[in-house]
Amino acid sequence: MIVLLLFLVPLIGGLVSFFLREDKAIRGWALLVSFVALALAIVGNVSSTAETSLQYSTPWLGTLNSNFALKLDGLGKILCLLTAVAYPVIFLSTWNSTYRKPYNFFGLMLLTQAGLIGVFTSMDALAFYFFWELALIPVYFLCSGWGGERRVQATFKFFIYTFTGSVLMLIGLLYLYFLTPDRSFSIESFYRLAEIKGWNQSLVFWLLFGAFAVKMPIFPFHTWQPDTYEQSPTAVTMVLSGLMVKMGVYGMIRWVMPVVPNAAWSWGDVVSTLAVIGVVYASILAIQQNDLKRLIAYSSIAHIGIMALAIFSETHIALQGVMMQMFNHGINIIGLWIVVELIERQFGTRKLSELGGLAAKAPSLAILLVVMALANISLPLTNAFVGEFMMFSGIFGTTLTKYNVVFTVFALLSIILAAVYMLTMIQKVFFGEVNERTANAVDIRLSEKLALSILVVLVFAFGVYPQPLLNITNGFAESIINTSTKALSQTLSR
């Protein structure tokens, strides 16, 4: 029942928001709903022995043999926890932002949260597709209604990419449905197809890969991302980069690797090559950016590329590292977006060339940005270090490809490049010369300090003691690797 409540609370909370009219009441309501969801997520994570409370299933579309089946396993737990932590932080950090028709804005934000929870817990392919769209559709309206000057063009590009991905995914899921002996959309029936032979595997692989690669995004499916991040209101950008890109990574782990393991192995080098190109390409572009939003957007593409590389190494340690990094990347990137939001709101610009000298004027903001930036480049004792170390170990140690050393070298190169663009950003924004625009800068407010402090605590807590995240992810990573390895072994022994 906990998992059902985790979905229903933001869904009902979002619907109620549309009927509220007083600005403070709407903000307070949205914050309250997000804290209730956070409490449920925490209970769900600590109730590891209460298995019956972490799953829910009821007939949904009986004629299609589809169930409304939700479950909180290791992967679902960590992503639902990330979603539940992110929303109160986003609402607190944007408390002083002004929105036209706030009842619609916060209603759509909470509906997106409900969709995300559904995606991360669904155990039925048709329900998964429904939740996928439930998460995406509100974002279209949020970007087009509250975005920047070029929001129409950016939203149109976002729509084309994601619509194409959704169509590919629907075709792939329907094709798998007709392959199942019991004509079922349940994930167990799909997993029993792991030994299907021939071109069926490759066809399904590319259909699903196309859908999830757009959402992650993997090079060359990434061009919608910088424009959408730049033109969206920052609260929506936080949801897109901190949470929604995880839908693509999640799809690869949950719906691609265990369902078509042989095709994933056959095409692994191709995908890994695309991932490596994306890592280096995005890092170099990040160095050249003058706009803070675009810099962080390209930084995100590089980090997601490493996750894709680690997934296709198909090792236990790399997969567990990916799952940890999904959580930690979400925390760090949301922290960076909060800083960008605070800078843009105070100075009316995001351009590095128009900022400078903020460390003396806004010391709290400077300290918090430095912490989030160092976490983003995976400095030891910060949360991202353990996950990245595990991913690099898995990429280097895989026996499924002869290019493991090459892939590892290029992946490691991203750390050096990340240090270059992050430290350059810190230097230009906080330690450059004070100018007319920044001369009267003031430090951040209490609600903003509180939001960023929550993230900083998580950065150091999981940097020093990552064992709780390892405990959550270990069993699931083992089950996925066992499923893939079993199907591969049978194929290679023929």
Short mmCIF file of C-alpha atoms in Angstrom, two decimals:
data_model
loop_
_atom_site.label_atom_id
_atom_site.label_comp_id
_atom_site.label_asym_id
_atom_site.label_seq_id
_atom_site.Cartn_x
_atom_site.Cartn_y
_atom_site.Cartn_z
CA MET A 1 0.00 0.00 0.00
CA ILE A 2 2.96 2.36 0.60
CA VAL A 3 3.90 2.25 -3.07
CA LEU A 4 0.31 3.07 -4.10
CA LEU A 5 0.19 6.01 -1.69
CA LEU A 6 3.55 7.19 -3.01
CA PHE A 7 1.89 7.54 -6.42
CA LEU A 8 -1.52 8.80 -5.25
CA VAL A 9 -0.30 11.59 -2.95
CA PRO A 10 1.31 13.76 -5.69
CA LEU A 11 -1.45 12.79 -8.16
CA ILE A 12 -4.28 13.94 -5.88
CA GLY A 13 -2.18 16.84 -4.61
CA GLY A 14 -1.63 18.02 -8.18
CA LEU A 15 -5.33 17.80 -9.06
CA VAL A 16 -6.26 19.77 -5.93
CA SER A 17 -3.72 22.48 -6.84
CA PHE A 18 -5.72 23.37 -9.95
CA PHE A 19 -8.62 24.50 -7.74
CA LEU A 20 -6.60 26.72 -5.38
CA ARG A 21 -6.27 30.40 -6.20
CA GLU A 22 -4.25 32.13 -3.45
CA ASP A 23 -0.53 32.10 -4.28
CA LYS A 24 0.85 31.34 -0.80
CA ALA A 25 -1.76 28.65 -0.23
CA ILE A 26 -0.76 26.91 -3.48
CA ARG A 27 2.94 27.01 -2.63
CA GLY A 28 2.28 25.79 0.91
CA TRP A 29 0.06 22.99 -0.38
CA ALA A 30 2.62 21.84 -2.94
CA LEU A 31 5.37 21.87 -0.30
CA LEU A 32 3.18 19.91 2.14
CA VAL A 33 2.36 17.29 -0.52
CA SER A 34 6.04 16.92 -1.39
CA PHE A 35 6.99 16.40 2.27
CA VAL A 36 4.27 13.75 2.70
CA ALA A 37 5.64 11.95 -0.37
CA LEU A 38 9.15 12.20 1.11
CA ALA A 39 7.97 10.64 4.37
CA LEU A 40 6.36 7.77 2.42
CA ALA A 41 9.54 7.22 0.40
CA ILE A 42 11.63 7.06 3.58
CA VAL A 43 9.19 4.55 5.12
CA GLY A 44 9.31 2.52 1.90
CA ASN A 45 13.11 2.40 2.02
CA VAL A 46 13.37 1.36 5.66
CA SER A 47 10.53 -1.21 5.36
CA SER A 48 12.72 -3.64 3.48
CA THR A 49 11.26 -6.66 5.26
CA ALA A 50 7.62 -5.70 4.79
CA GLU A 51 7.44 -7.05 1.25
CA THR A 52 3.64 -6.95 1.00
CA SER A 53 3.57 -3.21 1.74
CA LEU A 54 5.99 -2.47 -1.09
CA GLN A 55 3.92 -3.82 -3.94
CA TYR A 56 0.41 -3.38 -5.23
CA SER A 57 -1.41 -5.06 -8.08
CA THR A 58 -4.97 -5.00 -9.36
CA PRO A 59 -6.52 -5.84 -12.75
CA TRP A 60 -6.44 -2.81 -15.02
CA LEU A 61 -7.20 -3.69 -18.66
CA GLY A 62 -8.39 -7.27 -18.37
CA THR A 63 -8.95 -7.82 -22.10
CA LEU A 64 -5.27 -7.05 -22.70
CA ASN A 65 -4.09 -9.00 -19.62
CA SER A 66 -2.57 -5.84 -18.16
CA ASN A 67 -2.41 -5.11 -14.42
CA PHE A 68 -1.91 -1.91 -12.46
CA ALA A 69 1.18 -3.44 -10.84
CA LEU A 70 3.58 -1.35 -8.76
CA LYS A 71 6.59 -2.54 -6.76
CA LEU A 72 9.41 -0.94 -4.80
CA ASP A 73 12.52 -3.05 -5.39
CA GLY A 74 16.12 -1.82 -5.13
CA LEU A 75 16.07 0.27 -8.31
CA GLY A 76 12.60 1.65 -7.63
CA LYS A 77 13.46 2.50 -4.04
CA ILE A 78 16.50 4.58 -4.85
CA LEU A 79 14.80 6.51 -7.68
CA CYS A 80 11.60 7.13 -5.73
CA LEU A 81 13.73 8.38 -2.85
CA LEU A 82 15.58 10.73 -5.22
CA THR A 83 12.27 12.03 -6.61
CA ALA A 84 10.84 12.50 -3.13
CA VAL A 85 13.94 14.36 -1.90
CA ALA A 86 14.11 16.55 -4.99
CA TYR A 87 10.60 18.00 -4.93
CA PRO A 88 10.68 19.70 -1.48
CA VAL A 89 14.14 21.06 -2.32
CA ILE A 90 12.88 22.44 -5.65
CA PHE A 91 9.82 24.03 -4.05
CA LEU A 92 11.89 25.57 -1.23
CA SER A 93 14.60 26.92 -3.53
CA THR A 94 12.05 28.53 -5.88
CA TRP A 95 9.76 29.77 -3.11
CA ASN A 96 10.41 33.41 -4.08
CA SER A 97 10.05 32.88 -7.83
CA THR A 98 6.97 34.39 -9.46
CA TYR A 99 4.79 32.28 -11.75
CA ARG A 100 1.84 33.29 -13.89
CA LYS A 101 -1.15 31.13 -12.93
CA PRO A 102 0.69 29.36 -10.08
CA TYR A 103 -2.19 26.89 -9.58
CA ASN A 104 -1.51 25.45 -13.04
CA PHE A 105 2.28 25.51 -12.58
CA PHE A 106 2.31 23.63 -9.26
CA GLY A 107 -0.49 21.31 -10.36
CA LEU A 108 1.52 20.24 -13.41
CA MET A 109 4.70 19.88 -11.34
CA LEU A 110 2.98 17.46 -8.94
CA LEU A 111 1.43 15.49 -11.80
CA THR A 112 4.92 15.07 -13.21
CA GLN A 113 6.05 13.71 -9.83
CA ALA A 114 3.20 11.18 -9.87
CA GLY A 115 4.22 10.10 -13.38
CA LEU A 116 7.84 9.68 -12.32
CA ILE A 117 6.87 7.52 -9.33
CA GLY A 118 4.74 5.39 -11.65
CA VAL A 119 7.58 4.94 -14.14
CA PHE A 120 10.03 3.90 -11.42
CA THR A 121 7.68 1.36 -9.80
CA SER A 122 5.63 -0.11 -12.66
CA MET A 123 5.86 -3.87 -13.17
CA ASP A 124 3.55 -3.92 -16.20
CA ALA A 125 4.69 -2.68 -19.62
CA LEU A 126 1.40 -1.00 -20.56
CA ALA A 127 1.21 0.75 -17.20
CA PHE A 128 4.86 1.75 -17.64
CA TYR A 129 4.03 3.37 -20.98
CA PHE A 130 1.04 5.17 -19.42
CA PHE A 131 3.18 6.57 -16.59
CA TRP A 132 5.91 7.53 -19.06
CA GLU A 133 3.46 9.79 -20.88
CA LEU A 134 1.95 11.03 -17.61
CA ALA A 135 5.40 12.28 -16.65
CA LEU A 136 6.18 13.86 -20.03
CA ILE A 137 2.93 15.59 -21.00
CA PRO A 138 2.86 18.07 -18.07
CA VAL A 139 6.45 19.00 -18.90
CA TYR A 140 5.43 20.05 -22.42
CA PHE A 141 2.95 22.52 -20.93
CA LEU A 142 5.41 23.70 -18.26
CA CYS A 143 8.13 24.42 -20.83
CA SER A 144 5.81 26.10 -23.33
CA GLY A 145 3.86 28.10 -20.76
CA TRP A 146 6.55 29.35 -18.39
CA GLY A 147 9.76 29.14 -20.44
CA GLY A 148 12.09 31.73 -21.95
CA GLU A 149 11.84 33.79 -25.14
CA ARG A 150 12.61 30.83 -27.43
CA ARG A 151 10.43 28.39 -25.51
CA VAL A 152 8.19 27.57 -28.49
CA GLN A 153 11.08 26.38 -30.67
CA ALA A 154 12.72 24.51 -27.78
CA THR A 155 9.47 22.82 -26.74
CA PHE A 156 8.71 21.84 -30.33
CA LYS A 157 12.12 20.15 -30.63
CA PHE A 158 11.60 18.46 -27.25
CA PHE A 159 8.18 17.26 -28.40
CA ILE A 160 9.46 15.82 -31.69
CA TYR A 161 12.28 13.91 -30.00
CA THR A 162 10.23 12.53 -27.13
CA PHE A 163 7.19 11.74 -29.29
CA THR A 164 9.40 9.75 -31.66
CA GLY A 165 10.92 7.94 -28.70
CA SER A 166 7.50 7.17 -27.25
CA VAL A 167 6.28 5.70 -30.55
CA LEU A 168 9.36 3.48 -30.81
CA MET A 169 8.86 2.29 -27.25
CA LEU A 170 5.16 1.53 -27.78
CA ILE A 171 5.94 -0.51 -30.91
CA GLY A 172 8.67 -2.40 -29.06
CA LEU A 173 6.45 -3.18 -26.04
CA LEU A 174 3.54 -4.30 -28.25
CA TYR A 175 5.88 -6.54 -30.25
CA LEU A 176 7.12 -8.14 -27.03
CA TYR A 177 3.52 -8.56 -25.86
CA PHE A 178 2.67 -10.61 -28.95
CA LEU A 179 5.78 -12.75 -28.41
CA THR A 180 4.77 -13.73 -24.85
CA PRO A 181 3.09 -17.19 -24.69
CA ASP A 182 0.46 -15.88 -22.22
CA ARG A 183 -0.19 -12.58 -24.08
CA SER A 184 0.75 -10.54 -21.01
CA PHE A 185 2.33 -7.14 -20.34
CA SER A 186 3.78 -8.26 -16.99
CA ILE A 187 7.51 -7.77 -16.54
CA GLU A 188 7.91 -11.44 -15.54
CA SER A 189 6.50 -12.54 -18.92
CA PHE A 190 8.86 -10.14 -20.70
CA TYR A 191 11.85 -11.46 -18.73
CA ARG A 192 10.96 -15.00 -19.83
CA LEU A 193 11.59 -13.82 -23.41
CA ALA A 194 15.29 -13.35 -22.68
CA GLU A 195 16.12 -16.41 -24.77
CA ILE A 196 14.24 -15.39 -27.93
CA LYS A 197 16.48 -15.86 -30.93
CA GLY A 198 17.66 -14.15 -34.08
CA TRP A 199 16.64 -10.78 -35.39
CA ASN A 200 13.75 -10.50 -32.91
CA GLN A 201 16.26 -9.54 -30.22
CA SER A 202 17.95 -6.88 -32.34
CA LEU A 203 14.64 -5.41 -33.51
CA VAL A 204 13.31 -5.06 -29.97
CA PHE A 205 16.66 -3.79 -28.75
CA TRP A 206 16.81 -0.89 -31.24
CA LEU A 207 13.16 0.03 -30.72
CA LEU A 208 13.57 0.28 -26.95
CA PHE A 209 17.09 1.67 -27.12
CA GLY A 210 15.89 4.47 -29.42
CA ALA A 211 13.21 5.43 -26.92
CA PHE A 212 15.48 5.44 -23.89
CA ALA A 213 18.53 6.91 -25.65
CA VAL A 214 16.50 10.04 -26.47
CA LYS A 215 15.49 10.49 -22.87
CA MET A 216 18.95 9.97 -21.35
CA PRO A 217 20.16 11.41 -23.86
CA ILE A 218 23.00 9.55 -25.63
CA PHE A 219 24.95 11.09 -28.52
CA PRO A 220 23.64 11.82 -31.21
CA PHE A 221 20.12 11.94 -29.71
CA HIS A 222 21.01 14.81 -27.37
CA THR A 223 20.42 18.01 -29.36
CA TRP A 224 17.04 18.75 -27.74
CA GLN A 225 18.57 18.86 -24.27
CA PRO A 226 20.64 22.10 -24.10
CA ASP A 227 17.89 24.15 -25.77
CA THR A 228 15.15 22.72 -23.54
CA TYR A 229 17.20 23.17 -20.37
CA GLU A 230 18.06 26.74 -21.34
CA GLN A 231 14.51 27.80 -22.17
CA SER A 232 12.61 26.02 -19.39
CA PRO A 233 11.90 27.69 -16.03
CA THR A 234 14.65 26.56 -13.68
CA ALA A 235 12.32 24.50 -11.47
CA VAL A 236 11.35 22.48 -14.55
CA THR A 237 14.98 22.22 -15.64
CA MET A 238 15.73 20.66 -12.24
CA VAL A 239 13.03 18.05 -12.85
CA LEU A 240 14.25 17.38 -16.39
CA SER A 241 17.94 17.01 -15.57
CA GLY A 242 17.77 15.69 -12.02
CA LEU A 243 14.93 13.21 -12.45
CA MET A 244 13.58 12.72 -15.98
CA VAL A 245 16.89 11.77 -17.61
CA LYS A 246 16.92 8.91 -15.09
CA MET A 247 13.84 7.53 -16.87
CA GLY A 248 16.06 6.68 -19.84
CA VAL A 249 18.79 5.11 -17.69
CA TYR A 250 16.11 3.23 -15.75
CA GLY A 251 14.56 1.95 -18.99
CA MET A 252 17.90 0.56 -20.15
CA ILE A 253 18.41 -1.30 -16.87
CA ARG A 254 14.84 -2.51 -16.29
CA TRP A 255 13.40 -3.03 -19.78
CA VAL A 256 16.37 -3.59 -22.15
CA MET A 257 19.23 -5.49 -20.48
CA PRO A 258 17.16 -8.34 -18.92
CA VAL A 259 14.65 -8.61 -21.80
CA VAL A 260 17.06 -8.72 -24.77
CA PRO A 261 20.46 -9.56 -23.21
CA ASN A 262 21.92 -11.16 -26.33
CA ALA A 263 21.23 -8.10 -28.47
CA ALA A 264 22.57 -5.84 -25.71
CA TRP A 265 25.80 -7.84 -25.80
CA SER A 266 25.93 -7.91 -29.64
CA TRP A 267 25.43 -4.15 -29.97
CA GLY A 268 27.30 -3.23 -26.79
CA ASP A 269 30.42 -1.92 -28.55
CA VAL A 270 28.35 0.31 -30.86
CA VAL A 271 26.45 1.83 -27.95
CA SER A 272 29.62 2.19 -25.89
CA THR A 273 31.33 4.00 -28.77
CA LEU A 274 28.41 6.44 -29.03
CA ALA A 275 28.57 6.95 -25.27
CA VAL A 276 32.31 7.68 -25.34
CA ILE A 277 31.89 10.18 -28.20
CA GLY A 278 29.14 11.87 -26.23
CA VAL A 279 31.25 12.06 -23.06
CA VAL A 280 34.19 13.78 -24.76
CA TYR A 281 32.10 15.90 -27.16
CA ALA A 282 29.80 17.24 -24.42
CA SER A 283 32.71 17.95 -22.08
CA ILE A 284 34.53 19.99 -24.74
CA LEU A 285 31.35 21.94 -25.53
CA ALA A 286 30.82 22.61 -21.81
CA ILE A 287 34.25 24.26 -21.62
CA GLN A 288 33.26 26.64 -24.44
CA GLN A 289 29.94 27.80 -22.97
CA ASN A 290 29.31 31.31 -21.70
CA ASP A 291 25.79 30.51 -20.45
CA LEU A 292 25.57 28.73 -17.07
CA LYS A 293 22.53 26.68 -18.07
CA ARG A 294 24.11 25.37 -21.26
CA LEU A 295 27.36 24.60 -19.42
CA ILE A 296 25.56 22.46 -16.86
CA ALA A 297 23.40 20.86 -19.59
CA TYR A 298 26.47 19.64 -21.48
CA SER A 299 28.02 18.53 -18.19
CA SER A 300 24.94 16.38 -17.60
CA ILE A 301 25.23 14.78 -21.06
CA ALA A 302 28.82 13.78 -20.26
CA HIS A 303 27.86 12.20 -16.92
CA ILE A 304 24.96 10.27 -18.43
CA GLY A 305 27.32 9.01 -21.16
CA ILE A 306 29.51 7.38 -18.51
CA MET A 307 26.42 5.71 -17.03
CA ALA A 308 25.50 4.29 -20.46
CA LEU A 309 29.04 3.00 -20.89
CA ALA A 310 28.90 1.32 -17.47
CA ILE A 311 25.49 -0.31 -18.13
CA PHE A 312 26.77 -1.99 -21.30
CA SER A 313 29.89 -3.30 -19.54
CA GLU A 314 27.39 -5.68 -17.86
CA THR A 315 29.32 -6.14 -14.63
CA HIS A 316 27.83 -6.20 -11.16
CA ILE A 317 30.05 -3.45 -9.77
CA ALA A 318 29.42 -1.12 -12.73
CA LEU A 319 25.65 -1.62 -12.62
CA GLN A 320 25.56 -0.94 -8.89
CA GLY A 321 27.73 2.13 -9.50
CA VAL A 322 25.22 3.35 -12.10
CA MET A 323 22.34 3.00 -9.68
CA MET A 324 24.22 4.92 -7.00
CA GLN A 325 25.28 7.54 -9.49
CA MET A 326 21.68 8.04 -10.66
CA PHE A 327 20.84 9.15 -7.13
CA ASN A 328 23.98 11.21 -6.59
CA HIS A 329 23.91 12.87 -10.02
CA GLY A 330 20.34 13.95 -9.32
CA ILE A 331 21.35 15.54 -6.01
CA ASN A 332 24.37 17.35 -7.48
CA ILE A 333 22.78 18.63 -10.68
CA ILE A 334 19.74 19.97 -8.82
CA GLY A 335 22.11 21.80 -6.46
CA LEU A 336 23.86 23.42 -9.41
CA TRP A 337 20.54 24.46 -10.96
CA ILE A 338 19.49 26.07 -7.68
CA VAL A 339 22.62 28.22 -7.74
CA VAL A 340 21.92 29.19 -11.36
CA GLU A 341 18.35 30.11 -10.43
CA LEU A 342 19.56 32.29 -7.54
CA ILE A 343 22.14 34.05 -9.73
CA GLU A 344 19.72 34.69 -12.60
CA ARG A 345 16.97 35.92 -10.27
CA GLN A 346 19.29 38.45 -8.60
CA PHE A 347 21.35 39.68 -11.55
CA GLY A 348 19.10 39.01 -14.53
CA THR A 349 21.83 37.12 -16.41
CA ARG A 350 23.40 33.68 -16.64
CA LYS A 351 26.39 34.73 -18.75
CA LEU A 352 29.82 34.07 -17.23
CA SER A 353 31.21 37.18 -18.95
CA GLU A 354 28.71 39.40 -17.11
CA LEU A 355 29.33 37.98 -13.62
CA GLY A 356 32.26 38.18 -11.22
CA GLY A 357 33.37 38.80 -7.63
CA LEU A 358 30.35 37.20 -5.93
CA ALA A 359 32.44 35.41 -3.28
CA ALA A 360 32.89 38.64 -1.32
CA LYS A 361 29.28 39.74 -1.75
CA ALA A 362 27.49 36.39 -1.32
CA PRO A 363 29.76 34.06 0.68
CA SER A 364 27.06 31.48 1.51
CA LEU A 365 26.16 31.12 -2.14
CA ALA A 366 29.84 30.79 -3.05
CA ILE A 367 30.48 28.04 -0.50
CA LEU A 368 27.42 26.08 -1.53
CA LEU A 369 28.26 26.32 -5.25
CA VAL A 370 31.84 25.18 -4.64
CA VAL A 371 30.59 22.13 -2.73
CA MET A 372 28.12 21.17 -5.48
CA ALA A 373 30.70 21.78 -8.22
CA LEU A 374 33.32 19.63 -6.48
CA ALA A 375 30.72 16.88 -6.00
CA ASN A 376 29.92 17.13 -9.71
CA ILE A 377 33.54 16.33 -10.57
CA SER A 378 33.49 13.40 -8.11
CA LEU A 379 36.04 14.64 -5.60
CA PRO A 380 36.79 12.02 -2.88
CA LEU A 381 34.54 12.34 0.21
CA THR A 382 31.72 13.66 -1.95
CA ASN A 383 28.77 11.46 -2.91
CA ALA A 384 29.63 10.98 -6.62
CA PHE A 385 33.11 9.56 -5.97
CA VAL A 386 32.08 6.05 -4.95
CA GLY A 387 29.59 5.58 -7.79
CA GLU A 388 32.04 6.78 -10.45
CA PHE A 389 34.84 4.65 -9.04
CA MET A 390 32.60 1.58 -9.22
CA MET A 391 31.55 2.41 -12.79
CA PHE A 392 35.15 2.86 -13.97
CA SER A 393 36.14 -0.40 -12.25
CA GLY A 394 33.36 -2.25 -14.01
CA ILE A 395 34.11 -0.72 -17.42
CA PHE A 396 37.79 -1.62 -17.10
CA GLY A 397 37.11 -5.12 -15.75
CA THR A 398 34.49 -6.27 -18.23
CA THR A 399 35.28 -9.31 -20.36
CA LEU A 400 32.48 -8.71 -22.86
CA THR A 401 34.54 -6.39 -25.06
CA LYS A 402 38.17 -6.16 -26.14
CA TYR A 403 37.95 -2.36 -26.10
CA ASN A 404 37.51 -2.07 -22.33
CA VAL A 405 40.83 -0.24 -21.83
CA VAL A 406 40.08 2.28 -24.60
CA PHE A 407 36.61 2.96 -23.22
CA THR A 408 38.02 3.39 -19.70
CA VAL A 409 40.67 5.86 -20.83
CA PHE A 410 38.14 8.06 -22.62
CA ALA A 411 35.74 7.85 -19.69
CA LEU A 412 38.50 8.93 -17.30
CA LEU A 413 39.29 11.84 -19.61
CA SER A 414 35.89 13.26 -18.72
CA ILE A 415 37.03 13.79 -15.11
CA ILE A 416 39.86 16.07 -16.25
CA LEU A 417 37.58 17.98 -18.61
CA ALA A 418 34.91 18.29 -15.90
CA ALA A 419 37.46 19.81 -13.55
CA VAL A 420 38.38 22.34 -16.25
CA TYR A 421 34.85 23.63 -16.92
CA MET A 422 33.68 23.50 -13.31
CA LEU A 423 36.71 25.30 -11.86
CA THR A 424 36.56 27.85 -14.70
CA MET A 425 32.93 28.52 -13.84
CA ILE A 426 33.74 29.01 -10.15
CA GLN A 427 36.61 31.34 -10.96
CA LYS A 428 34.61 33.53 -13.36
CA VAL A 429 31.44 33.76 -11.26
CA PHE A 430 32.87 34.13 -7.76
CA PHE A 431 36.48 35.24 -8.02
CA GLY A 432 36.52 37.50 -11.07
CA GLU A 433 36.33 41.29 -11.00
CA VAL A 434 33.23 42.91 -9.49
CA ASN A 435 31.29 44.87 -12.14
CA GLU A 436 28.31 47.21 -12.20
CA ARG A 437 25.86 44.31 -12.29
CA THR A 438 27.36 42.48 -9.29
CA ALA A 439 28.52 45.44 -7.18
CA ASN A 440 25.35 45.45 -5.06
CA ALA A 441 24.97 41.70 -4.73
CA VAL A 442 23.41 40.29 -1.55
CA ASP A 443 23.63 36.83 -0.03
CA ILE A 444 20.89 34.21 -0.33
CA ARG A 445 17.76 33.98 1.84
CA LEU A 446 16.96 31.47 4.58
CA SER A 447 14.70 29.20 2.48
CA GLU A 448 17.37 29.06 -0.22
CA LYS A 449 20.09 28.26 2.33
CA LEU A 450 17.87 25.51 3.76
CA ALA A 451 17.27 23.92 0.33
CA LEU A 452 20.95 23.93 -0.56
CA SER A 453 21.99 22.78 2.92
CA ILE A 454 19.82 19.66 2.58
CA LEU A 455 21.72 18.76 -0.59
CA VAL A 456 25.12 19.55 0.94
CA VAL A 457 24.37 17.23 3.87
CA LEU A 458 23.50 14.45 1.41
CA VAL A 459 26.68 15.13 -0.60
CA PHE A 460 28.94 14.57 2.40
CA ALA A 461 26.79 11.93 4.14
CA PHE A 462 26.84 9.56 1.16
CA GLY A 463 30.40 10.59 0.30
CA VAL A 464 31.69 9.48 3.69
CA TYR A 465 29.25 6.59 4.31
CA PRO A 466 27.73 5.20 1.07
CA GLN A 467 26.75 1.85 2.62
CA PRO A 468 22.98 2.63 2.81
CA LEU A 469 22.88 3.16 -0.96
CA LEU A 470 24.97 0.02 -1.51
CA ASN A 471 22.54 -1.98 0.62
CA ILE A 472 19.55 -0.76 -1.39
CA THR A 473 21.09 -1.47 -4.81
CA ASN A 474 23.08 -4.67 -4.25
CA GLY A 475 20.33 -7.29 -4.59
CA PHE A 476 18.75 -5.75 -7.67
CA ALA A 477 22.10 -5.35 -9.48
CA GLU A 478 22.86 -9.01 -8.81
CA SER A 479 19.49 -10.19 -10.16
CA ILE A 480 19.83 -8.18 -13.39
CA ILE A 481 23.38 -9.42 -14.02
CA ASN A 482 22.34 -13.02 -13.30
CA THR A 483 19.46 -12.80 -15.79
CA SER A 484 21.69 -11.37 -18.52
CA THR A 485 24.59 -13.73 -17.82
CA LYS A 486 22.37 -16.82 -17.92
CA ALA A 487 20.92 -15.92 -21.34
CA LEU A 488 24.36 -15.01 -22.69
CA SER A 489 25.94 -18.23 -21.46
CA GLN A 490 23.28 -20.30 -23.18
CA THR A 491 23.80 -18.38 -26.42
CA LEU A 492 27.60 -18.66 -26.37
CA SER A 493 27.52 -22.40 -25.55
CA ARG A 494 25.44 -23.25 -28.67
#
